[in-house]
């Protein structure tokens, strides 16, 4: 059946229903390369005469750099360059608040701050040369916590940030105080999160080459075009003098967004030596100087009517920026407002501050502020349900947003199946049955979250563009700059193009980002690639398909409106003159269109800009064109002898519109749950003198199979996003967001101990239970355990 026979309004949905590629498992186009070891990651890049770099880092949380003696390092055989801050452009750079130099000039501001770097013929020599650099420091008073940073008269991390406040904003939309006065039930609490490291299997790395007046950089960055702009600033070069090529990426999770100094230092070494240089972080480098999740302290206040309708929310957020800003300013904004698109609040009020400390700088991490917000606000909702005597799923259903809802911040909700997610999560975990027959030391909890499908943060643009070229051998080449970070994004884009063109996914190639060769793109962030880039690729494929059918119409003597493409062949009906049905392979049509007088290639160009607003300074504005939702529920069992937590069952139901490729979507949800459990119960460092005491995996425990739920249910809501490609929207981050809050509330339900500060360790739970066993206090049902 030709898709052109479908009504125009239902064309996209009709194609999704008709295509054998939409909603079905499709093999990853990069799968064979990865499992056979042929994929080329950052450390696999090899260029002629390449050198290797290493970095000398500050041992002090705060100190003045008095002098740097590099003479012994320069004399070491095999060393070709030693650089310090004097060799840089001496320009501060950063995504939102430029505040970091590539190498320290006058002061170091955290343990791990970059002081000098070496390029040598081999890595061992480069590291040995770093040990030979002598730096004279004058230690300065440091601030090692939010409280120390905000204390009156505290030492300033940056002289241009009075009170150590890097960014501050607030709002009161709807008159929150008046609504609290009219509320029957008010709950309050304070919760804190901790730094969480991305811990990607591959560390950050770069290979740089200076040729003529141009710097080429092969980087495992999630955002090649955005990173290029920042690298050019840091290097003191015009944008045209910097080229960024994305290598294969072994996981990103927000940590490879181009906010750290690694690639910039690599480029400076390459320029000084005149030879290619490769600089790849050690795991210790990664823990000391990458940009982990921002610790936040939330004070939350919620108001409700006696029947359970939410009235108002008031929050105060203080976020630990660390020594430099990166994307923390934008993360704080999302952490302050985005969760208000979950429920029908009558009024919302907030005051948020981003605070400098002399600790590891922070930045973007999967969830982008949502997990921190959900950790606090989600537990406040759980407390409210207890006070109201209403089961959590029922309280959520009473207040959840729906399609057409508008948040106090003007988030305009198009598709929304949050209520369906809540009901299905409760059913999947058998909420009613477990409540009817409670088991000792077992607890139930539920959480919900909302996430964007792209967002406007880097200027008034959140778009993408793509080129689809059909070849004379019947294949399609998709040229797009978005990239791949391990999620299967290139496969999804190939699948969208193939479905639109009527050819096999195996016959579609998708480019890797190269700022010289591919279309402009913002990259893999904000769960945007499927929705934003998918729309651009779909439009480019539509245009290419129109050209293909126009060419075939001339060749087959049939109206283009009567032609369709299936399995790589253009088909047409029998002619009016009785001539039989016609067909021609796509490649033959393309070749015939080329090899004729004034022949033309078949090339489609598509673009899509997220139908959203650029939020103002108070974060008012519809930040995304489509929002994805999730409801998750857990049952935990607590060992009364040790406080150890076992997640016996977990259910995740996600509204991501049309599920284009179920295995890829399921993998994203399962991975998000695992990362959320790590944030909840295992991931932490012992800190000493302002830094992780042992910055490696011997001390930082990632989640393993042993802490995963004994039973894990993953489902997807029946949903369709009218502005998405074939009805799809984002899915990559949302399943992580509510996990820590759910585990904390389930523990409270099991043994009456509510943990307010991450992670939820067995020790905290044990001592909370021990305190509950002591003579009763005014603490009530639950014991507050930090």
XYZ file of C-alpha atoms in Angstrom:
786
model
C 0.000 0.000 0.000
C 1.369 3.405 -0.887
C 1.655 5.723 2.076
C 0.523 8.537 -0.207
C -2.977 7.054 -0.060
C -3.244 7.884 3.633
C -4.985 11.074 4.794
C -2.440 13.852 5.317
C -3.227 14.242 9.025
C -2.501 10.584 9.672
C 0.447 10.199 7.330
C 3.174 10.022 9.963
C 1.212 7.664 12.194
C 0.278 5.605 9.165
C 3.888 5.248 8.114
C 4.797 4.159 11.631
C 2.096 1.503 11.522
C 2.983 0.325 8.026
C 6.760 0.301 8.310
C 8.284 -3.015 9.368
C 11.077 -0.989 10.977
C 9.155 1.106 13.515
C 8.514 -0.412 16.925
C 10.552 -3.515 16.190
C 14.062 -4.678 17.146
C 16.698 -3.503 14.692
C 20.313 -4.641 14.872
C 22.762 -1.892 15.816
C 24.676 -0.601 12.822
C 27.835 -0.372 14.942
C 27.364 -3.683 16.727
C 29.817 -5.776 14.715
C 32.549 -3.139 14.980
C 32.165 -2.998 18.741
C 32.061 -6.704 19.492
C 35.020 -7.401 17.185
C 37.154 -4.609 18.658
C 37.351 -2.580 15.457
C 35.758 0.556 16.915
C 38.287 3.353 17.353
C 38.082 5.121 20.721
C 40.017 8.174 21.867
C 43.075 6.198 22.975
C 43.103 4.259 19.682
C 43.870 7.329 17.561
C 47.312 7.106 15.963
C 49.032 9.842 13.981
C 52.590 9.957 12.599
C 55.204 11.279 15.073
C 52.610 11.392 17.844
C 53.653 12.328 21.363
C 51.983 11.559 24.692
C 50.875 14.020 27.342
C 50.595 14.040 31.114
C 49.369 16.674 33.576
C 50.734 17.910 36.898
C 47.919 18.670 39.330
C 47.674 20.722 42.473
C 48.013 18.900 45.809
C 46.328 21.851 47.569
C 42.656 22.784 47.795
C 43.571 26.474 47.663
C 46.999 28.017 47.218
C 48.883 30.793 45.516
C 51.358 29.638 42.861
C 54.614 31.410 43.684
C 56.909 29.804 41.099
C 57.187 26.845 38.748
C 60.578 25.362 37.876
C 60.382 23.113 34.806
C 64.112 22.830 34.102
C 64.637 19.280 35.370
C 61.607 18.048 33.443
C 62.803 19.734 30.252
C 66.212 18.027 30.537
C 64.709 14.544 30.800
C 65.452 12.599 27.580
C 62.346 12.125 25.487
C 60.592 15.295 26.679
C 59.708 17.716 23.893
C 57.648 20.316 25.736
C 56.686 21.458 29.205
C 53.914 24.044 29.475
C 52.495 26.194 32.276
C 49.873 28.903 32.430
C 52.350 31.269 30.792
C 52.126 29.201 27.594
C 48.353 29.611 27.315
C 46.213 32.407 25.897
C 45.452 33.363 29.529
C 41.750 33.440 28.742
C 39.095 32.175 31.114
C 36.518 29.922 29.507
C 33.316 28.059 30.391
C 29.854 27.264 29.043
C 27.922 29.859 31.076
C 30.302 31.627 33.458
C 33.878 31.762 32.132
C 35.980 31.177 35.260
C 38.666 28.581 34.473
C 42.068 28.904 32.843
C 43.501 25.956 30.869
C 46.428 25.904 33.342
C 46.586 27.750 36.651
C 48.064 31.224 36.531
C 48.143 32.751 39.984
C 46.099 30.350 42.141
C 44.955 26.772 42.323
C 41.437 26.256 43.642
C 41.029 22.526 44.267
C 43.054 19.353 44.658
C 43.479 18.313 41.040
C 43.628 21.767 39.459
C 45.897 21.687 36.385
C 49.268 23.406 36.951
C 51.584 22.179 34.181
C 51.719 19.576 31.424
C 54.336 17.604 29.516
C 54.572 16.108 26.024
C 57.064 13.288 25.554
C 57.864 10.414 23.227
C 56.142 7.924 25.517
C 53.648 8.066 28.343
C 56.002 6.825 31.042
C 58.487 9.610 30.263
C 55.732 12.233 30.288
C 54.551 11.118 33.716
C 58.089 10.967 35.064
C 58.723 14.506 33.797
C 55.676 15.777 35.691
C 57.253 14.459 38.887
C 60.358 16.531 38.153
C 58.476 19.831 37.959
C 58.972 21.886 41.118
C 56.141 24.184 42.195
C 56.308 26.575 45.129
C 52.883 27.129 46.715
C 51.601 29.441 49.413
C 48.650 27.578 50.961
C 45.538 29.696 51.430
C 42.436 29.167 53.584
C 39.993 26.900 51.773
C 36.249 26.327 51.959
C 35.460 22.636 51.958
C 31.683 22.624 52.288
C 28.582 24.662 51.538
C 28.374 25.853 55.127
C 32.004 26.979 55.151
C 31.594 28.746 51.802
C 28.505 30.657 52.942
C 29.827 31.592 56.383
C 30.305 35.277 57.051
C 33.826 36.343 56.149
C 34.597 33.065 54.350
C 37.631 33.016 52.013
C 36.601 33.697 48.426
C 37.210 30.995 45.844
C 36.908 33.644 43.106
C 37.352 37.327 43.852
C 34.508 38.296 41.503
C 31.938 36.142 43.354
C 31.009 37.891 46.620
C 29.892 35.470 49.288
C 31.086 32.642 47.012
C 27.781 32.773 45.111
C 28.335 32.011 41.431
C 24.688 32.269 40.422
C 21.398 33.024 42.135
C 17.766 33.298 41.110
C 14.282 32.925 42.506
C 10.596 33.364 41.826
C 7.142 33.221 43.363
C 4.513 32.236 40.805
C 0.960 32.189 42.051
C 1.461 33.476 45.607
C 2.762 30.416 47.436
C 2.501 31.825 50.950
C -1.209 32.545 50.527
C -1.800 28.997 49.335
C 0.094 27.576 52.309
C -2.171 29.592 54.626
C -5.141 27.922 52.958
C -3.653 24.408 53.113
C -4.882 21.745 55.511
C -1.657 19.719 55.473
C 1.879 21.070 55.138
C 4.990 18.893 55.058
C 8.578 20.085 55.197
C 12.045 18.570 55.140
C 15.671 19.016 54.177
C 17.532 16.576 51.937
C 21.058 16.471 50.501
C 22.671 14.720 47.559
C 26.353 13.950 46.974
C 28.853 14.038 44.125
C 28.318 11.164 41.733
C 30.955 10.419 39.124
C 30.101 9.337 35.594
C 32.603 6.456 35.792
C 32.327 5.738 32.073
C 34.227 2.669 30.970
C 36.386 5.001 28.826
C 38.022 8.069 30.355
C 38.165 11.502 28.721
C 40.787 11.759 25.991
C 41.987 13.806 23.025
C 44.521 13.707 20.212
C 45.417 17.118 18.791
C 47.463 18.224 15.777
C 48.543 21.749 14.840
C 48.992 22.158 11.105
C 49.604 25.516 9.511
C 47.246 27.815 11.369
C 44.706 25.158 12.283
C 44.088 22.867 15.246
C 42.475 19.480 14.589
C 41.221 17.589 17.626
C 39.999 13.992 17.787
C 37.942 13.961 20.980
C 35.472 11.676 22.720
C 33.110 14.588 23.324
C 29.328 14.302 23.311
C 28.998 17.792 21.827
C 31.594 18.405 19.080
C 30.222 21.712 17.797
C 29.574 23.225 21.228
C 32.943 21.972 22.471
C 34.643 23.494 19.430
C 33.337 26.947 20.349
C 34.629 26.658 23.907
C 37.973 25.169 22.861
C 38.528 28.040 20.424
C 37.904 30.544 23.210
C 40.262 28.776 25.619
C 42.979 28.519 22.959
C 42.628 32.154 21.875
C 41.912 31.060 18.312
C 39.204 32.078 15.837
C 36.505 29.456 15.444
C 37.590 28.687 11.887
C 40.988 27.569 13.194
C 39.567 24.680 15.238
C 38.251 21.390 13.908
C 36.731 18.745 16.202
C 36.192 15.136 15.151
C 34.264 12.811 17.418
C 35.874 9.450 18.088
C 33.931 6.426 19.282
C 32.749 7.072 22.841
C 32.786 4.530 25.635
C 29.954 6.130 27.608
C 29.353 9.773 28.391
C 26.430 10.373 30.787
C 27.065 14.124 30.526
C 30.708 13.883 31.601
C 32.121 14.302 28.101
C 30.425 17.591 27.324
C 33.638 19.544 26.822
C 33.797 21.382 30.150
C 37.133 20.064 31.481
C 40.634 21.179 30.495
C 41.977 17.893 29.078
C 41.431 18.612 25.380
C 42.545 22.240 25.672
C 45.827 21.240 27.341
C 46.368 18.582 24.681
C 45.939 21.200 21.955
C 48.381 23.624 23.621
C 50.987 20.855 23.813
C 50.446 20.039 20.127
C 50.892 23.655 19.118
C 54.067 24.076 21.154
C 55.701 20.878 19.867
C 54.456 21.116 16.288
C 53.596 17.433 16.533
C 50.426 15.463 17.288
C 49.893 14.868 21.005
C 47.557 12.457 22.754
C 46.324 13.101 26.285
C 44.022 10.563 27.942
C 42.933 10.775 31.566
C 43.953 8.108 33.997
C 41.139 6.880 36.229
C 42.632 8.994 39.038
C 42.601 12.050 36.751
C 38.968 11.342 36.015
C 37.995 11.261 39.677
C 40.025 14.371 40.526
C 39.288 16.645 37.603
C 36.232 15.612 35.603
C 32.873 17.213 36.348
C 30.701 14.954 38.585
C 27.072 15.451 39.596
C 26.410 18.586 41.658
C 25.680 18.001 45.358
C 22.575 19.910 46.364
C 20.824 20.734 49.601
C 17.048 21.087 49.310
C 14.609 22.535 51.761
C 11.156 21.487 50.570
C 7.716 22.613 51.727
C 4.486 21.236 50.223
C 0.863 22.153 50.934
C -2.290 20.074 50.367
C -6.007 20.223 50.953
C -7.500 17.631 53.281
C -8.740 15.688 50.258
C -5.207 15.446 48.817
C -5.071 18.170 46.169
C -1.689 19.863 46.092
C -1.734 23.603 46.656
C 1.792 24.989 46.771
C 5.470 24.171 46.752
C 8.329 26.207 48.178
C 11.952 25.135 47.840
C 15.342 26.523 48.703
C 18.260 24.993 46.815
C 21.949 25.428 47.594
C 24.235 23.699 45.096
C 27.936 22.920 45.524
C 29.509 24.234 42.338
C 33.015 23.187 43.275
C 35.870 25.389 42.114
C 34.631 26.113 38.562
C 31.232 26.379 36.932
C 30.960 24.463 33.649
C 27.289 23.621 33.112
C 26.342 23.788 36.792
C 24.382 27.006 36.309
C 22.036 25.339 33.809
C 21.806 22.198 35.936
C 20.672 24.272 38.914
C 17.974 25.867 36.774
C 16.588 22.501 35.714
C 16.795 21.191 39.285
C 14.730 24.149 40.465
C 11.846 24.185 37.981
C 11.508 21.095 35.808
C 9.759 18.849 38.331
C 6.975 21.423 38.570
C 5.716 19.989 35.256
C 4.638 16.801 37.076
C 1.736 17.994 39.201
C -0.968 20.671 39.097
C 0.577 23.085 41.590
C -1.449 26.233 42.226
C 1.683 28.148 43.183
C 5.424 27.535 43.253
C 8.184 29.474 44.969
C 11.947 28.980 44.929
C 15.269 30.518 45.858
C 18.352 28.823 44.371
C 22.050 29.527 44.779
C 25.098 28.037 43.121
C 28.010 28.229 45.554
C 31.752 28.017 44.925
C 33.808 25.670 47.124
C 37.423 24.506 46.968
C 36.308 21.051 45.884
C 36.186 19.106 42.616
C 34.231 21.169 40.038
C 30.846 19.786 39.102
C 28.742 19.694 35.961
C 26.306 17.809 33.763
C 25.286 14.262 34.626
C 22.531 12.070 33.255
C 19.258 13.519 34.533
C 20.664 17.081 34.586
C 19.388 18.116 38.006
C 16.259 15.964 38.001
C 17.631 13.191 40.273
C 18.591 15.757 42.912
C 15.193 17.425 42.719
C 13.336 14.111 42.770
C 15.419 12.926 45.742
C 14.021 15.742 47.856
C 10.623 16.586 46.375
C 9.752 12.915 45.873
C 10.304 12.148 49.542
C 8.220 15.174 50.531
C 5.349 13.775 48.475
C 5.809 10.418 50.215
C 5.597 12.161 53.602
C 2.472 13.973 52.447
C 0.796 10.718 51.450
C 1.514 9.341 54.914
C 0.093 12.455 56.614
C -2.998 12.436 54.409
C -3.602 8.707 54.777
C -3.657 8.267 50.998
C -1.703 5.637 49.091
C 1.088 7.231 47.047
C -0.189 6.061 43.619
C -3.610 7.469 44.415
C -2.167 10.804 45.555
C -0.117 10.996 42.352
C -3.147 10.204 40.183
C -5.185 12.944 41.884
C -2.593 15.588 41.016
C -0.754 14.416 37.884
C -0.589 16.569 34.759
C -2.148 15.451 31.488
C -1.921 16.322 27.809
C -2.705 20.021 27.504
C -1.500 20.917 30.989
C 0.627 24.035 31.461
C 3.015 24.313 34.414
C 3.531 27.504 36.456
C 6.701 28.003 34.391
C 4.794 27.698 31.098
C 5.915 24.162 30.307
C 3.294 23.255 27.707
C 2.563 19.534 27.772
C 1.586 17.954 24.454
C 1.578 14.176 24.842
C 1.452 12.895 28.421
C 0.657 9.428 29.733
C 1.872 10.000 33.285
C -1.346 8.658 34.792
C -1.068 5.530 32.670
C 2.527 5.099 33.871
C 1.449 5.423 37.523
C -1.346 2.874 37.185
C 0.784 0.390 35.273
C 3.736 0.683 37.672
C 1.406 0.013 40.617
C -0.034 -3.000 38.811
C 3.378 -4.329 37.730
C 4.649 -4.383 41.302
C 1.279 -5.566 42.698
C 0.928 -2.565 44.978
C -2.563 -3.514 46.165
C -1.617 -7.134 46.866
C 1.522 -6.237 48.778
C -0.361 -3.655 50.837
C -3.006 -6.229 51.668
C -0.397 -8.734 52.886
C 2.621 -6.769 54.192
C 5.824 -8.670 54.883
C 8.144 -7.872 57.822
C 10.992 -5.457 57.033
C 9.720 -4.926 53.507
C 8.587 -1.584 52.170
C 6.952 -0.160 49.059
C 7.446 3.209 47.399
C 6.756 4.961 44.128
C 8.236 7.963 42.376
C 7.572 9.881 39.184
C 9.632 12.136 36.969
C 9.500 14.333 33.902
C 12.290 15.049 31.462
C 12.778 17.086 28.324
C 13.318 15.967 24.746
C 15.943 18.609 24.115
C 15.985 22.033 25.716
C 16.887 25.621 24.882
C 19.976 26.476 26.924
C 22.732 27.461 24.479
C 21.048 30.468 22.905
C 17.665 30.581 21.215
C 18.201 27.398 19.216
C 17.742 23.722 19.955
C 17.654 22.377 16.440
C 19.371 19.952 14.161
C 19.936 19.527 10.448
C 20.712 16.533 8.281
C 21.480 15.540 4.723
C 20.306 12.269 3.193
C 21.980 11.264 -0.080
C 20.767 8.295 -2.094
C 23.522 6.451 -3.943
C 23.467 4.716 -7.304
C 23.935 1.346 -5.584
C 20.693 1.747 -3.644
C 22.037 2.890 -0.294
C 21.476 6.039 1.747
C 24.151 8.135 3.429
C 22.917 10.217 6.376
C 25.175 13.166 7.126
C 24.447 14.566 10.569
C 26.595 16.049 13.329
C 24.821 14.704 16.422
C 27.024 11.709 17.134
C 26.887 8.575 19.231
C 27.828 8.002 22.875
C 26.965 4.327 23.146
C 23.171 4.618 23.320
C 22.489 3.437 19.762
C 21.607 6.894 18.444
C 23.171 6.279 15.019
C 21.098 3.120 14.702
C 17.937 5.027 15.599
C 18.667 7.705 12.990
C 19.398 5.012 10.391
C 16.124 3.319 11.316
C 14.157 6.556 10.861
C 15.763 7.209 7.473
C 15.232 3.633 6.319
C 11.573 3.669 7.360
C 10.965 6.904 5.475
C 12.858 5.747 2.369
C 11.558 2.194 2.208
C 15.001 0.572 2.289
C 16.788 -1.708 4.751
C 18.581 -0.317 7.809
C 21.671 -2.219 6.672
C 21.669 -0.018 3.557
C 21.900 3.203 5.586
C 25.153 4.698 6.866
C 25.271 7.507 9.423
C 28.228 9.864 9.620
C 30.322 10.535 12.667
C 30.511 14.193 13.709
C 33.233 16.282 12.137
C 32.870 20.041 12.431
C 34.409 20.411 8.971
C 32.210 17.909 7.182
C 28.894 17.269 8.917
C 25.881 19.467 9.537
C 25.793 21.661 12.644
C 24.469 19.961 15.762
C 24.293 20.482 19.516
C 25.059 16.829 20.218
C 24.001 14.137 22.646
C 22.485 15.970 25.599
C 19.062 16.545 27.159
C 17.565 13.353 25.684
C 17.318 15.267 22.405
C 18.810 13.102 19.638
C 15.813 10.879 18.858
C 13.344 13.765 18.978
C 15.307 16.675 17.512
C 17.824 14.972 15.220
C 15.301 12.252 14.386
C 12.938 14.896 13.044
C 15.725 16.489 10.981
C 16.748 13.139 9.496
C 13.130 12.240 8.814
C 12.549 15.501 6.949
C 15.740 15.042 4.925
C 14.681 11.494 4.055
C 11.194 12.706 3.103
C 12.727 15.229 0.723
C 15.053 12.629 -0.761
C 12.144 10.232 -1.179
C 10.098 12.902 -2.983
C 12.984 13.445 -5.384
C 13.314 9.698 -5.849
C 9.628 9.279 -6.696
C 9.688 12.291 -9.048
C 12.624 10.726 -10.882
C 10.946 7.320 -10.945
C 7.753 8.910 -12.271
C 9.650 10.146 -15.319
C 11.411 6.846 -15.796
C 8.408 4.534 -15.229
C 5.767 6.773 -16.798
C 3.559 6.821 -13.733
C 2.386 9.739 -11.567
C 4.628 10.176 -8.514
C 1.533 10.111 -6.295
C 0.944 6.490 -7.342
C 4.471 5.263 -6.571
C 5.858 3.858 -3.350
C 9.094 2.328 -2.121
C 9.382 -0.993 -0.313
C 12.384 -3.255 0.297
C 14.615 -0.977 -1.770
C 12.403 -1.066 -4.858
C 10.171 1.626 -6.326
C 6.769 0.194 -7.209
C 3.919 1.475 -9.327
C 0.473 0.188 -10.373
C -0.636 -1.042 -13.759
C -1.077 1.711 -16.354
C -4.357 3.003 -17.721
C -3.439 1.531 -21.109
C -3.425 -1.966 -19.644
C 0.320 -2.106 -19.182
C 1.275 -4.155 -16.094
C 2.643 -3.007 -12.780
C 6.079 -1.412 -12.867
C 9.078 -1.428 -10.555
C 12.690 -0.387 -10.437
C 15.397 -0.756 -7.747
C 16.208 2.455 -5.897
C 19.802 2.329 -7.122
C 18.704 2.066 -10.736
C 16.427 5.085 -10.381
C 19.204 7.111 -8.763
C 21.700 6.114 -11.443
C 19.307 6.957 -14.268
C 18.601 10.342 -12.684
C 22.330 11.062 -12.551
C 23.319 9.753 -15.973
C 21.154 11.952 -18.185
C 21.534 15.435 -19.614
C 21.556 17.886 -16.717
C 21.399 14.923 -14.348
C 20.908 15.527 -10.663
C 21.906 13.713 -7.488
C 19.131 12.775 -5.100
C 19.918 14.647 -1.911
C 17.485 15.683 0.796
C 18.108 18.416 3.337
C 16.096 18.491 6.538
C 16.101 20.695 9.601
C 14.087 20.859 12.805
C 14.118 23.327 15.665
C 12.584 22.256 18.951
C 9.224 24.086 19.269
C 10.126 25.593 22.626
C 11.006 28.876 24.313
C 14.311 30.252 25.560
C 13.658 30.557 29.329
C 14.288 33.911 30.967
C 16.583 34.511 33.936
C 13.964 33.119 36.315
C 13.588 29.995 34.143
C 10.133 30.970 32.868
C 9.461 29.468 29.459
C 8.549 26.249 27.698
C 12.006 24.701 27.566
C 11.118 21.734 25.321
C 8.686 20.791 22.594
C 8.000 17.376 24.126
C 8.272 15.960 27.624
C 8.788 12.338 28.593
C 7.391 10.908 31.814
C 7.976 7.915 34.053
C 6.532 6.223 37.098
C 8.650 3.715 38.991
C 7.976 1.592 42.044
C 10.148 -0.556 44.258
C 9.892 -3.087 47.024
C 12.896 -3.329 49.312
C 13.833 -5.615 52.155
C 15.968 -4.342 55.031
C 18.101 -6.700 57.111
C 17.210 -5.753 60.710
C 20.595 -6.996 61.953
C 22.760 -4.900 59.611
C 20.594 -2.315 57.840
C 21.580 -3.797 54.477
C 19.085 -3.076 51.697
C 17.940 -5.541 49.049
C 15.752 -4.356 46.196
C 13.456 -7.328 45.774
C 11.389 -5.913 42.925
C 11.384 -2.829 40.740
C 8.949 -1.639 38.075
C 9.625 1.134 35.580
C 6.967 2.399 33.180
C 8.065 5.123 30.763
C 6.163 7.410 28.415
C 8.597 8.089 25.562
C 6.046 8.201 22.760
C 6.457 5.608 20.042
C 9.152 3.114 21.013
C 11.160 2.985 17.806
C 13.505 0.150 18.780
C 12.401 -1.747 21.919
C 15.763 -3.345 22.839
C 17.545 0.017 22.711
C 14.822 1.689 24.790
C 14.799 -1.156 27.311
C 18.583 -0.902 27.626
C 18.346 2.802 28.379
C 15.745 2.219 31.100
C 17.650 -0.668 32.675
C 20.902 1.301 32.616
C 19.225 4.318 34.171
C 17.813 2.186 36.988
C 21.274 0.729 37.633
C 22.872 4.187 37.732
C 20.089 5.410 40.003
C 20.730 2.529 42.409
C 24.416 3.447 42.427
C 23.542 7.033 43.324
C 21.148 5.740 45.964
C 23.178 3.161 47.854
C 26.776 2.558 46.746
C 28.574 5.511 45.157
C 30.601 7.644 47.569
C 34.155 8.594 48.480
C 35.908 9.016 51.777
C 37.213 12.598 51.643
C 40.521 13.797 53.015
C 41.985 17.325 52.819
C 39.416 18.441 50.252
C 39.711 15.527 47.841
C 38.755 11.868 47.481
C 41.163 9.925 49.694
C 41.623 7.097 47.177
C 40.444 8.302 43.754
C 39.919 4.926 42.105
C 37.456 2.054 41.981
C 38.870 0.431 45.098
C 37.038 3.112 47.083
C 34.259 4.169 44.711
C 31.774 1.322 44.401
C 29.730 1.183 41.218
C 26.493 -0.795 41.181
C 26.982 -4.428 40.254
C 24.613 -7.273 39.434
C 24.422 -7.994 43.143
C 22.503 -4.798 43.939
C 20.180 -4.906 40.950
C 16.555 -5.811 41.688
C 15.767 -9.500 41.926
C 12.861 -8.764 39.594
C 12.903 -5.859 37.154
C 9.832 -4.951 35.119
C 10.261 -2.516 32.214
C 7.203 -1.310 30.327
C 6.362 1.530 27.976
C 3.157 3.521 27.978
C 0.910 3.509 24.937
C 1.760 6.991 23.764
C 2.241 9.088 20.637
C 3.959 12.468 20.448
C 2.497 14.396 17.491
C 5.628 16.508 17.025
C 8.081 13.592 17.229
C 9.490 11.406 14.436
C 6.902 8.643 14.026
C 5.530 9.787 17.395
C 8.769 9.320 19.388
C 10.345 11.440 22.115
C 13.322 11.108 24.487
C 14.078 8.166 26.787
C 17.769 8.254 27.677
C 17.760 9.839 31.140
C 14.404 9.679 32.848
C 14.557 6.195 34.381
C 17.444 7.274 36.654
C 15.716 10.352 38.063
C 13.355 9.042 40.784
C 15.322 5.941 41.847
C 17.138 7.321 44.959
C 13.944 8.888 46.298
C 12.022 5.649 45.772
C 14.622 3.573 47.619
C 14.698 6.028 50.542
C 10.914 6.042 50.839
C 10.735 2.249 50.569
C 13.266 1.928 53.397
C 11.178 4.334 55.480
C 8.106 2.240 54.744
C 9.958 -0.953 55.716
C 11.614 0.031 58.998
C 10.581 3.636 59.730
C 14.011 5.147 59.016
C 14.144 7.991 56.513
C 17.578 8.872 55.169
C 17.996 12.536 54.239
C 21.548 12.541 52.882
C 22.832 10.335 50.070
C 23.941 7.611 49.822
C 21.534 5.369 51.743
C 24.104 3.166 53.421
C 23.510 0.169 55.652
C 25.227 2.073 58.480
C 22.751 4.968 58.319
C 19.807 2.594 58.259
C 21.225 0.459 61.093
C 21.774 3.424 63.416
C 18.395 4.805 62.478
C 16.808 1.525 63.541
C 18.885 1.518 66.721
C 17.647 4.996 67.579
C 14.070 3.926 66.969
C 14.555 1.074 69.409
C 15.595 3.593 72.065
C 12.943 5.235 74.303
C 10.366 7.126 72.193
C 11.001 10.761 71.275
C 9.102 13.391 69.380
C 10.438 11.964 66.134
C 7.166 10.199 65.440
C 6.824 7.214 63.152
C 10.056 7.728 61.263
C 13.609 8.124 62.516
C 15.553 10.828 60.699
C 18.913 9.366 59.679
C 21.349 11.576 57.871
